[in-house]
C-alpha cells in the first residue's frame, strides 16, 4: 500500500508542478499577442518554439526526464521507504537517492533554470512572451 501511495503522490506532484508552470506562463505568453508583432518577432517566436520543442520537449523531456521519472516511480513502488514516499515528487525528479554526479547535475540544472526565469522576468513584452511560449 505504501508503494501505491508513493507512486500516486510522486506522479501527481510531478504533473502538478509541470501543469502549474504551464498555467502560470500562459497569460504572459498571450500578453505578447496583445500588441502588433513585427516580422522579426514572428521569426524569433517560430524559431524559439521549434528549438525548445526539440531540445526541451523531445530530447530533455521525452528522452531523459520522463523515462527517469517512470523508472523511479517503479523503484518507489517496488521498494517503498517512508521518507521516499513522503518526498516522492522530489524523489521522482532525482533530487536525492541518486548517483552523486547526476544529483549535482540536477542541482546545477535547477539553479540554471531559476537564473533563466529571473532573467526572463526582466524582459519587456513581446520578448518575454516569445521566450515563455517556448
Coordinates of N, CA and C in Angstrom, one line a residue:
X1 N 0.8 -1.2 0.0 CA 0.0 0.0 0.0 C 0.9 1.3 0.0
X2 N 2.0 1.2 0.7 CA 2.9 2.4 0.8 C 3.4 2.7 -0.6
X3 N 3.7 1.7 -1.4 CA 4.2 1.9 -2.7 C 3.2 2.6 -3.6
X4 N 2.0 2.2 -3.5 CA 0.9 2.8 -4.3 C 0.8 4.3 -4.0
X5 N 0.8 4.6 -2.7 CA 0.7 5.9 -2.2 C 1.8 6.8 -2.8
X6 N 3.0 6.2 -2.7 CA 4.2 6.9 -3.2 C 4.1 7.2 -4.7
X7 N 3.6 6.2 -5.5 CA 3.5 6.4 -6.9 C 2.5 7.4 -7.2
X8 N 1.3 7.4 -6.6 CA 0.3 8.4 -6.8 C 0.8 9.8 -6.5
X9 N 1.4 9.9 -5.3 CA 1.9 11.2 -4.8 C 3.0 11.7 -5.7
X10 N 3.9 10.8 -6.1 CA 5.1 11.2 -6.9 C 4.6 11.6 -8.3
X11 N 3.8 10.8 -8.9 CA 3.4 11.2 -10.3 C 2.5 12.4 -10.2
X12 N 1.6 12.5 -9.2 CA 0.7 13.7 -9.1 C 1.5 14.9 -8.8
X13 N 2.5 14.8 -8.0 CA 3.3 16.0 -7.7 C 4.1 16.5 -8.9
X14 N 4.7 15.6 -9.7 CA 5.4 16.0 -10.9 C 4.4 16.6 -11.9
X15 N 3.3 16.0 -12.1 CA 2.3 16.5 -13.0 C 1.8 17.9 -12.6
X16 N 1.5 18.0 -11.3 CA 1.1 19.3 -10.8 C 2.1 20.4 -10.9
X17 N 3.4 20.1 -10.7 CA 4.4 21.1 -10.9 C 4.5 21.5 -12.3
X18 N 4.5 20.6 -13.2 CA 4.6 20.9 -14.7 C 3.4 21.7 -15.1
X19 N 2.2 21.2 -14.7 CA 0.9 21.9 -15.0 C 0.9 23.3 -14.5
X20 N 1.3 23.5 -13.3 CA 1.3 24.8 -12.7 C 2.2 25.8 -13.5
X21 N 3.3 25.3 -14.0 CA 4.2 26.2 -14.8 C 3.5 26.6 -16.1
X22 N 2.8 25.7 -16.7 CA 2.1 26.0 -18.0 C 1.0 27.0 -17.7
X23 N 0.2 26.7 -16.7 CA -0.9 27.6 -16.3 C -0.4 29.0 -16.0
X24 N 0.7 29.1 -15.3 CA 1.3 30.4 -14.9 C 1.9 31.2 -16.1
X25 N 2.4 30.4 -17.0 CA 3.1 31.1 -18.2 C 2.1 31.5 -19.3
X26 N 1.0 30.8 -19.3 CA 0.0 31.1 -20.4 C -0.4 32.5 -20.5
X27 N -0.8 33.2 -19.5 CA -1.2 34.6 -19.6 C -0.1 35.5 -20.1
X28 N 1.1 35.2 -19.6 CA 2.3 36.0 -20.0 C 2.5 35.9 -21.5
X29 N 2.4 34.6 -22.0 CA 2.6 34.3 -23.4 C 1.6 35.0 -24.2
X30 N 0.3 34.9 -23.8 CA -0.8 35.5 -24.6 C -0.7 37.1 -24.6
X31 N -0.1 37.6 -23.5 CA 0.1 39.1 -23.5 C 1.0 39.6 -24.6
X32 N 1.9 38.8 -25.1 CA 2.7 39.2 -26.2 C 1.9 39.4 -27.5
X33 N 0.8 38.8 -27.6 CA 0.0 38.9 -28.8 C -1.0 40.1 -28.7
X34 N -1.0 40.8 -27.6 CA -1.9 41.9 -27.5 C -1.4 43.2 -28.2
X35 N -0.2 43.1 -28.7 CA 0.4 44.2 -29.4 C 0.8 43.7 -30.8
X36 N 0.9 44.5 -31.8 CA 1.3 44.0 -33.1 C 2.7 43.6 -33.1
X37 N 2.9 42.4 -33.7 CA 4.3 41.8 -33.7 C 4.9 42.1 -35.1
X38 N 6.1 42.5 -35.1 CA 6.8 42.7 -36.4 C 7.3 41.4 -37.0
X39 N 7.8 41.4 -38.2 CA 8.2 40.1 -38.8 C 9.3 39.4 -38.0
X40 N 10.2 40.2 -37.5 CA 11.3 39.6 -36.7 C 10.9 39.0 -35.4
X41 N 9.8 39.5 -34.8 CA 9.2 38.9 -33.7 C 8.7 37.5 -34.0
X42 N 8.0 37.4 -35.2 CA 7.4 36.1 -35.6 C 8.5 35.1 -35.9
X43 N 9.6 35.6 -36.5 CA 10.7 34.7 -36.8 C 11.3 34.2 -35.5
X44 N 11.5 35.0 -34.6 CA 12.1 34.6 -33.3 C 11.1 33.7 -32.6
X45 N 9.8 34.0 -32.6 CA 8.8 33.1 -31.9 C 8.8 31.7 -32.5
X46 N 8.7 31.6 -33.9 CA 8.7 30.3 -34.5 C 10.0 29.6 -34.3
X47 N 11.1 30.3 -34.5 CA 12.4 29.6 -34.3 C 12.6 29.1 -32.9
X48 N 12.2 29.9 -31.9 CA 12.4 29.5 -30.5 C 11.5 28.4 -30.1
X49 N 10.2 28.5 -30.6 CA 9.3 27.4 -30.2 C 9.8 26.1 -30.8
X50 N 10.2 26.1 -32.1 CA 10.8 24.9 -32.7 C 12.0 24.4 -32.0
X51 N 12.9 25.3 -31.6 CA 14.1 24.9 -30.9 C 13.8 24.3 -29.5
X52 N 12.9 24.9 -28.8 CA 12.5 24.4 -27.5 C 11.7 23.1 -27.6
X53 N 10.9 23.0 -28.6 CA 10.1 21.7 -28.8 C 11.1 20.5 -29.0
X54 N 12.1 20.8 -29.7 CA 13.1 19.7 -30.0 C 14.0 19.5 -28.7
X55 N 14.7 20.6 -28.3 CA 15.7 20.4 -27.2 C 15.1 20.1 -25.9
X56 N 14.1 20.8 -25.5 CA 13.5 20.6 -24.2 C 12.3 19.6 -24.2
X57 N 11.5 19.6 -25.2 CA 10.4 18.7 -25.3 C 10.8 17.3 -25.7
X58 N 11.5 17.1 -26.8 CA 11.8 15.8 -27.2 C 13.1 15.3 -26.5
X59 N 14.2 16.0 -26.6 CA 15.4 15.4 -26.0 C 15.4 15.5 -24.5
X60 N 15.0 16.6 -23.9 CA 15.0 16.7 -22.5 C 13.9 16.0 -21.8
X61 N 12.7 16.2 -22.2 CA 11.6 15.7 -21.5 C 11.3 14.2 -21.9
X62 N 11.1 14.0 -23.2 CA 10.6 12.7 -23.7 C 11.8 11.6 -23.5
X63 N 13.0 12.0 -23.8 CA 14.1 11.0 -23.8 C 14.8 10.9 -22.5
X64 N 14.7 11.9 -21.7 CA 15.5 11.9 -20.4 C 14.6 12.0 -19.2
X65 N 13.9 13.0 -19.0 CA 13.1 13.3 -17.8 C 12.1 12.2 -17.6
X66 N 11.2 12.0 -18.5 CA 10.1 11.1 -18.4 C 10.5 9.7 -18.1
X67 N 11.5 9.1 -18.8 CA 11.9 7.7 -18.5 C 12.5 7.6 -17.1
X68 N 13.2 8.7 -16.7 CA 13.8 8.7 -15.4 C 12.8 8.7 -14.3
X69 N 11.8 9.6 -14.5 CA 10.7 9.6 -13.5 C 9.9 8.3 -13.5
X70 N 9.7 7.7 -14.6 CA 9.0 6.4 -14.7 C 9.8 5.3 -14.0
X71 N 11.1 5.3 -14.2 CA 11.9 4.3 -13.5 C 11.9 4.5 -12.0
X72 N 12.0 5.7 -11.6 CA 12.0 6.0 -10.1 C 10.6 5.7 -9.5
X73 N 9.5 5.9 -10.3 CA 8.2 5.5 -9.8 C 8.1 4.0 -9.6
X74 N 8.7 3.3 -10.6 CA 8.7 1.8 -10.4 C 9.5 1.4 -9.2
X75 N 10.7 2.0 -9.0 CA 11.5 1.7 -7.9 C 10.7 2.0 -6.6
X76 N 10.1 3.1 -6.6 CA 9.3 3.5 -5.4 C 8.2 2.5 -5.1
X77 N 7.6 2.0 -6.1 CA 6.5 1.0 -6.0 C 7.1 -0.3 -5.4
X78 N 8.2 -0.7 -6.0 CA 8.8 -2.0 -5.6 C 9.5 -1.9 -4.2
X79 N 10.1 -0.8 -3.9 CA 10.9 -0.7 -2.6 C 10.5 0.6 -1.9
X80 N 9.2 0.7 -1.4 CA 8.8 1.9 -0.7 C 9.5 2.1 0.6
X81 N 10.0 3.3 0.8 CA 10.6 3.7 2.1 C 9.8 4.9 2.5
X82 N 9.5 5.0 3.8 CA 8.6 6.1 4.3 C 9.1 7.5 3.8
X83 N 10.4 7.8 3.9 CA 10.8 9.2 3.5 C 10.7 9.4 2.0
X84 N 11.0 8.3 1.3 CA 10.9 8.4 -0.2 C 9.4 8.6 -0.6
X85 N 8.5 8.0 0.1 CA 7.1 8.2 -0.2 C 6.6 9.6 0.2
X86 N 7.1 10.1 1.3 CA 6.7 11.5 1.8 C 7.2 12.5 0.8
X87 N 8.4 12.3 0.3 CA 9.0 13.3 -0.6 C 9.1 12.7 -2.0
X88 N 8.1 11.9 -2.4 CA 8.2 11.2 -3.7 C 8.2 12.1 -4.9
X89 N 7.6 13.3 -5.0 CA 7.8 14.1 -6.2 C 9.3 14.5 -6.3
X90 N 9.9 14.9 -5.2 CA 11.3 15.2 -5.3 C 12.2 14.0 -5.6
X91 N 11.8 12.8 -5.0 CA 12.5 11.6 -5.3 C 12.4 11.2 -6.8
X92 N 11.2 11.4 -7.3 CA 11.0 11.0 -8.8 C 11.7 11.9 -9.7
X93 N 11.9 13.2 -9.3 CA 12.7 14.1 -10.1 C 14.2 14.0 -9.9
X94 N 14.6 13.2 -9.0 CA 16.0 12.9 -8.8 C 16.8 13.8 -7.9
X95 N 16.1 14.4 -7.0 CA 16.8 15.3 -6.1 C 17.6 14.6 -5.0
X96 N 17.3 13.4 -4.7 CA 18.0 12.6 -3.7 C 18.0 11.1 -4.0
X97 N 18.8 10.4 -3.3 CA 18.9 8.9 -3.5 C 19.2 8.6 -5.0
X98 N 20.3 9.2 -5.5 CA 20.7 9.0 -6.8 C 22.2 9.2 -6.9
X99 N 22.9 8.8 -8.0 CA 24.3 8.9 -8.1 C 24.7 10.4 -7.9
X100 N 25.8 10.5 -7.2 CA 26.3 11.9 -6.8 C 26.5 12.8 -8.1
X101 N 27.0 12.2 -9.1 CA 27.3 13.0 -10.3 C 25.9 13.5 -10.9
X102 N 25.0 12.7 -11.0 CA 23.7 13.1 -11.6 C 23.0 14.0 -10.6
X103 N 23.1 13.8 -9.3 CA 22.4 14.7 -8.4 C 23.0 16.1 -8.5
X104 N 24.3 16.2 -8.7 CA 25.0 17.5 -8.8 C 24.5 18.2 -10.1
X105 N 24.4 17.4 -11.2 CA 23.9 17.9 -12.5 C 22.5 18.4 -12.3
X106 N 21.6 17.7 -11.6 CA 20.2 18.1 -11.4 C 20.2 19.4 -10.6
X107 N 21.0 19.5 -9.6 CA 21.0 20.8 -8.8 C 21.5 22.0 -9.7
X108 N 22.5 21.7 -10.4 CA 23.1 22.8 -11.3 C 22.0 23.2 -12.3
X109 N 21.4 22.2 -12.9 CA 20.3 22.5 -13.9 C 19.2 23.3 -13.3
X110 N 18.8 22.9 -12.1 CA 17.7 23.6 -11.4 C 18.1 25.1 -11.1
X111 N 19.4 25.3 -10.6 CA 19.8 26.7 -10.4 C 19.9 27.5 -11.7
X112 N 20.3 26.8 -12.8 CA 20.3 27.5 -14.1 C 18.9 27.9 -14.6
X113 N 18.0 27.0 -14.3 CA 16.6 27.3 -14.7 C 16.1 28.5 -13.9
X114 N 16.4 28.5 -12.6 CA 15.9 29.6 -11.8 C 16.6 30.9 -12.3
X115 N 17.9 30.9 -12.6 CA 18.5 32.1 -13.1 C 17.9 32.5 -14.4
X116 N 17.6 31.6 -15.3 CA 16.9 32.0 -16.6 C 15.5 32.6 -16.3
X117 N 14.8 32.0 -15.4 CA 13.5 32.5 -15.1 C 13.6 34.0 -14.6
X118 N 14.5 34.2 -13.7 CA 14.7 35.6 -13.1 C 15.2 36.6 -14.2
X119 N 16.0 36.1 -15.2 CA 16.4 37.0 -16.3 C 15.3 37.3 -17.2
X120 N 14.5 36.3 -17.5 CA 13.4 36.5 -18.5 C 12.3 37.4 -17.9
X121 N 12.2 37.4 -16.6 CA 11.2 38.3 -16.0 C 11.6 39.7 -16.2
X122 N 12.8 40.0 -16.4 CA 13.3 41.4 -16.7 C 13.0 41.9 -18.1
X123 N 12.7 41.0 -19.0 CA 12.4 41.4 -20.4 C 11.1 42.0 -20.5
X124 N 11.0 42.9 -21.5 CA 9.7 43.5 -21.8 C 8.9 42.7 -22.8
X125 N 7.6 43.0 -23.0 CA 6.8 42.3 -24.0 C 7.2 42.9 -25.3
X126 N 7.2 42.2 -26.4 CA 6.8 40.8 -26.6 C 7.8 39.8 -26.4
X127 N 9.1 40.2 -26.0 CA 10.2 39.3 -25.9 C 9.9 38.3 -24.8
X128 N 9.4 38.7 -23.7 CA 9.1 37.8 -22.6 C 8.1 36.7 -23.0
X129 N 7.1 37.2 -23.7 CA 6.1 36.2 -24.2 C 6.6 35.2 -25.2
X130 N 7.5 35.7 -26.0 CA 8.2 34.8 -27.0 C 9.0 33.8 -26.3
X131 N 9.8 34.2 -25.3 CA 10.6 33.2 -24.6 C 9.7 32.2 -23.8
X132 N 8.6 32.7 -23.2 CA 7.7 31.9 -22.4 C 6.9 31.0 -23.3
X133 N 6.7 31.4 -24.6 CA 6.0 30.5 -25.5 C 6.8 29.2 -25.8
X134 N 8.1 29.4 -25.8 CA 9.0 28.2 -26.0 C 8.9 27.3 -24.8

